[in-house]
PDB file of C-alpha atoms in Angstrom:
ATOM      1  CA  UNK A 970       5.048   5.096  -3.345  1.00 53.00           C
ATOM      2  CA  UNK A 971       1.536   4.167  -4.385  1.00 58.00           C
ATOM      3  CA  UNK A 972      -0.257   7.011  -6.144  1.00 57.00           C
ATOM      4  CA  UNK A 973      -3.683   8.190  -4.964  1.00 50.00           C
ATOM      5  CA  UNK A 974      -5.306   7.320  -8.300  1.00 57.00           C
ATOM      6  CA  UNK A 975      -3.992   3.767  -8.032  1.00 65.00           C
ATOM      7  CA  UNK A 976      -5.441   3.254  -4.560  1.00 63.00           C
ATOM      8  CA  UNK A 977      -8.881   4.574  -5.570  1.00 65.00           C
ATOM      9  CA  UNK A 978      -9.013   1.711  -8.067  1.00 74.00           C
ATOM     10  CA  UNK A 979      -8.780  -0.694  -5.122  1.00 78.00           C
ATOM     11  CA  UNK A 980     -11.915   0.573  -3.410  1.00 83.00           C
ATOM     12  CA  UNK A 981     -14.040  -2.341  -2.156  1.00 87.00           C
ATOM     13  CA  UNK A 982     -11.037  -4.695  -2.281  1.00 91.00           C
ATOM     14  CA  UNK A 983      -9.898  -6.650   0.782  1.00 95.00           C
ATOM     15  CA  UNK A 984      -7.452  -5.051   3.201  1.00 96.00           C
ATOM     16  CA  UNK A 985      -5.140  -7.547   4.898  1.00 97.00           C
ATOM     17  CA  UNK A 986      -2.486  -7.324   7.600  1.00 96.00           C
ATOM     18  CA  UNK A 987       1.186  -8.377   7.190  1.00 96.00           C
ATOM     19  CA  UNK A 988       0.266 -12.030   7.898  1.00 96.00           C
ATOM     20  CA  UNK A 989      -2.518 -12.005   5.302  1.00 95.00           C
ATOM     21  CA  UNK A 990      -5.406 -11.866   7.801  1.00 97.00           C
ATOM     22  CA  UNK A 991      -8.398 -10.032   6.338  1.00 96.00           C
ATOM     23  CA  UNK A 992      -9.198  -6.802   8.198  1.00 96.00           C
ATOM     24  CA  UNK A 993     -12.062  -5.560   6.043  1.00 96.00           C
ATOM     25  CA  UNK A 994     -12.755  -3.735   2.781  1.00 95.00           C
ATOM     26  CA  UNK A 995     -11.102  -0.531   1.540  1.00 94.00           C
ATOM     27  CA  UNK A 996     -13.659   2.276   1.696  1.00 92.00           C
ATOM     28  CA  UNK A 997     -11.794   5.558   1.097  1.00 90.00           C
ATOM     29  CA  UNK A 998      -8.352   7.130   0.872  1.00 89.00           C
ATOM     30  CA  UNK A 999      -7.265  10.280   2.686  1.00 89.00           C
ATOM     31  CA  UNK A1000      -4.274  12.201   1.365  1.00 87.00           C
ATOM     32  CA  UNK A1001      -1.850  14.440   3.236  1.00 89.00           C
ATOM     33  CA  UNK A1002      -2.931  17.990   2.344  1.00 87.00           C
ATOM     34  CA  UNK A1003       0.697  19.204   2.289  1.00 85.00           C
ATOM     35  CA  UNK A1004       1.963  16.591  -0.184  1.00 86.00           C
ATOM     36  CA  UNK A1005      -1.228  15.216  -1.812  1.00 84.00           C
ATOM     37  CA  UNK A1006       0.193  11.724  -1.167  1.00 86.00           C
ATOM     38  CA  UNK A1007      -1.995   8.909   0.229  1.00 86.00           C
ATOM     39  CA  UNK A1008      -1.675   8.902   4.015  1.00 90.00           C
ATOM     40  CA  UNK A1009      -4.598   7.048   5.604  1.00 93.00           C
ATOM     41  CA  UNK A1010      -7.418   4.780   4.471  1.00 93.00           C
ATOM     42  CA  UNK A1011     -10.728   3.831   5.971  1.00 94.00           C
ATOM     43  CA  UNK A1012     -11.512   0.131   6.159  1.00 96.00           C
ATOM     44  CA  UNK A1013     -15.111  -1.107   6.474  1.00 94.00           C
ATOM     45  CA  UNK A1014     -15.276  -3.661   9.285  1.00 92.00           C
ATOM     46  CA  UNK A1015     -17.904  -5.288  11.469  1.00 80.00           C
ATOM     47  CA  UNK A1016     -21.080  -7.223  10.967  1.00 76.00           C
ATOM     48  CA  UNK A1017     -23.312  -6.328   7.995  1.00 72.00           C
ATOM     49  CA  UNK A1018     -25.801  -4.504  10.223  1.00 74.00           C
ATOM     50  CA  UNK A1019     -23.083  -2.827  12.319  1.00 81.00           C
ATOM     51  CA  UNK A1020     -20.391  -1.693   9.897  1.00 86.00           C
ATOM     52  CA  UNK A1021     -17.946   1.015  10.892  1.00 89.00           C
ATOM     53  CA  UNK A1022     -14.944   2.617   9.231  1.00 94.00           C
ATOM     54  CA  UNK A1023     -11.590   2.245  10.978  1.00 96.00           C
ATOM     55  CA  UNK A1024      -8.535   4.262  10.014  1.00 95.00           C
ATOM     56  CA  UNK A1025      -5.194   2.750   9.013  1.00 97.00           C
ATOM     57  CA  UNK A1026      -2.040   4.517   7.768  1.00 95.00           C
ATOM     58  CA  UNK A1027      -0.867   3.631   4.271  1.00 92.00           C
ATOM     59  CA  UNK A1028       2.879   3.658   4.929  1.00 89.00           C
ATOM     60  CA  UNK A1029       4.629   0.539   3.553  1.00 89.00           C
ATOM     61  CA  UNK A1030       1.444  -0.593   1.788  1.00 89.00           C
ATOM     62  CA  UNK A1031       1.617  -3.365  -0.803  1.00 88.00           C
ATOM     63  CA  UNK A1032      -0.898  -3.968  -3.576  1.00 84.00           C
ATOM     64  CA  UNK A1033      -1.635  -7.541  -4.579  1.00 84.00           C
ATOM     65  CA  UNK A1034      -4.160  -9.295  -6.783  1.00 85.00           C
ATOM     66  CA  UNK A1035      -7.460  -8.319  -5.168  1.00 85.00           C
ATOM     67  CA  UNK A1036      -6.037  -7.004  -1.902  1.00 90.00           C
ATOM     68  CA  UNK A1037      -4.192  -4.155  -0.217  1.00 91.00           C
ATOM     69  CA  UNK A1038      -1.682  -5.234   2.441  1.00 95.00           C
ATOM     70  CA  UNK A1039      -1.069  -2.707   5.228  1.00 96.00           C
ATOM     71  CA  UNK A1040       1.844  -2.813   7.670  1.00 95.00           C
ATOM     72  CA  UNK A1041      -0.298  -3.009  10.828  1.00 97.00           C
ATOM     73  CA  UNK A1042      -1.700  -6.093  12.585  1.00 97.00           C
ATOM     74  CA  UNK A1043      -5.411  -6.819  12.307  1.00 97.00           C
ATOM     75  CA  UNK A1044      -5.870  -6.598  16.087  1.00 96.00           C
ATOM     76  CA  UNK A1045      -4.348  -3.087  16.160  1.00 97.00           C
ATOM     77  CA  UNK A1046      -6.417  -1.826  13.220  1.00 96.00           C
ATOM     78  CA  UNK A1047      -9.684  -3.229  14.602  1.00 94.00           C
ATOM     79  CA  UNK A1048      -9.218  -1.123  17.783  1.00 95.00           C
ATOM     80  CA  UNK A1049      -8.266   2.045  15.849  1.00 95.00           C
ATOM     81  CA  UNK A1050     -10.324   5.251  15.906  1.00 92.00           C
ATOM     82  CA  UNK A1051     -13.429   4.860  13.771  1.00 92.00           C
ATOM     83  CA  UNK A1052     -16.458   6.640  12.353  1.00 89.00           C
ATOM     84  CA  UNK A1053     -19.852   5.468  11.149  1.00 86.00           C
ATOM     85  CA  UNK A1054     -20.231   4.451   7.514  1.00 82.00           C
ATOM     86  CA  UNK A1055     -22.195   7.625   6.736  1.00 82.00           C
ATOM     87  CA  UNK A1056     -19.995   9.941   8.800  1.00 85.00           C
ATOM     88  CA  UNK A1057     -17.093  12.200   7.849  1.00 86.00           C
ATOM     89  CA  UNK A1058     -13.870  12.610   9.794  1.00 89.00           C
ATOM     90  CA  UNK A1059     -14.177  15.659  12.090  1.00 88.00           C
ATOM     91  CA  UNK A1060     -11.086  17.893  12.015  1.00 86.00           C
ATOM     92  CA  UNK A1061     -10.663  17.600  15.773  1.00 86.00           C
ATOM     93  CA  UNK A1062     -10.424  13.794  15.494  1.00 91.00           C
ATOM     94  CA  UNK A1063      -7.511  13.727  13.018  1.00 92.00           C
ATOM     95  CA  UNK A1064      -4.775  13.981  15.626  1.00 92.00           C
ATOM     96  CA  UNK A1065      -6.245  11.024  17.551  1.00 95.00           C
ATOM     97  CA  UNK A1066      -5.631   8.749  14.556  1.00 95.00           C
ATOM     98  CA  UNK A1067      -1.980   9.752  14.296  1.00 94.00           C
ATOM     99  CA  UNK A1068      -1.438   9.392  18.059  1.00 96.00           C
ATOM    100  CA  UNK A1069      -3.017   5.925  18.056  1.00 96.00           C
ATOM    101  CA  UNK A1070      -0.455   4.697  15.521  1.00 96.00           C
ATOM    102  CA  UNK A1071       2.453   6.652  17.052  1.00 95.00           C
ATOM    103  CA  UNK A1072       2.851   8.960  14.043  1.00 94.00           C
ATOM    104  CA  UNK A1073       3.605  12.684  14.297  1.00 91.00           C
ATOM    105  CA  UNK A1074       0.626  14.902  13.489  1.00 89.00           C
ATOM    106  CA  UNK A1075       1.433  17.959  11.345  1.00 84.00           C
ATOM    107  CA  UNK A1076      -1.483  20.316  10.669  1.00 79.00           C
ATOM    108  CA  UNK A1077      -1.003  23.116   8.140  1.00 71.00           C
ATOM    109  CA  UNK A1078       0.746  26.368   9.055  1.00 64.00           C
ATOM    110  CA  UNK A1079      -2.612  28.081   9.569  1.00 72.00           C
ATOM    111  CA  UNK A1080      -4.172  25.122  11.390  1.00 73.00           C
ATOM    112  CA  UNK A1081      -5.570  23.464   8.253  1.00 79.00           C
ATOM    113  CA  UNK A1082      -6.425  19.805   8.299  1.00 86.00           C
ATOM    114  CA  UNK A1083      -3.683  17.335   7.512  1.00 84.00           C
ATOM    115  CA  UNK A1084      -6.049  14.881   5.820  1.00 88.00           C
ATOM    116  CA  UNK A1085      -8.414  15.255   2.881  1.00 84.00           C
ATOM    117  CA  UNK A1086     -10.635  12.501   1.494  1.00 85.00           C
ATOM    118  CA  UNK A1087     -10.091  11.667  -2.183  1.00 78.00           C
TER     119      UNK A1087
END
């Protein structure tokens, strides 16, 4: 498993899909609040004047020289839930990300968020 500190070092590096197609640039890492393990990343995509941050899970992620390879196809990630580059992830939008990728959403016992930005 890749540690959160390791992934933060890759900020602004390319994010590629399993076939090596460039998706965008790693912007931030969100950890699972129950385990403090990296769970989701935001990837900056779009034209320079119209950037947005799309979410992609970090399961089965591989680090390479100058890139982070995720296990999801570029076309899937590009259509994923997104936020503006200056926005934060609203708590009510977390579950949408997990549903989009077919992953079970598990908020805390008292309804706490599952994701926290690191």
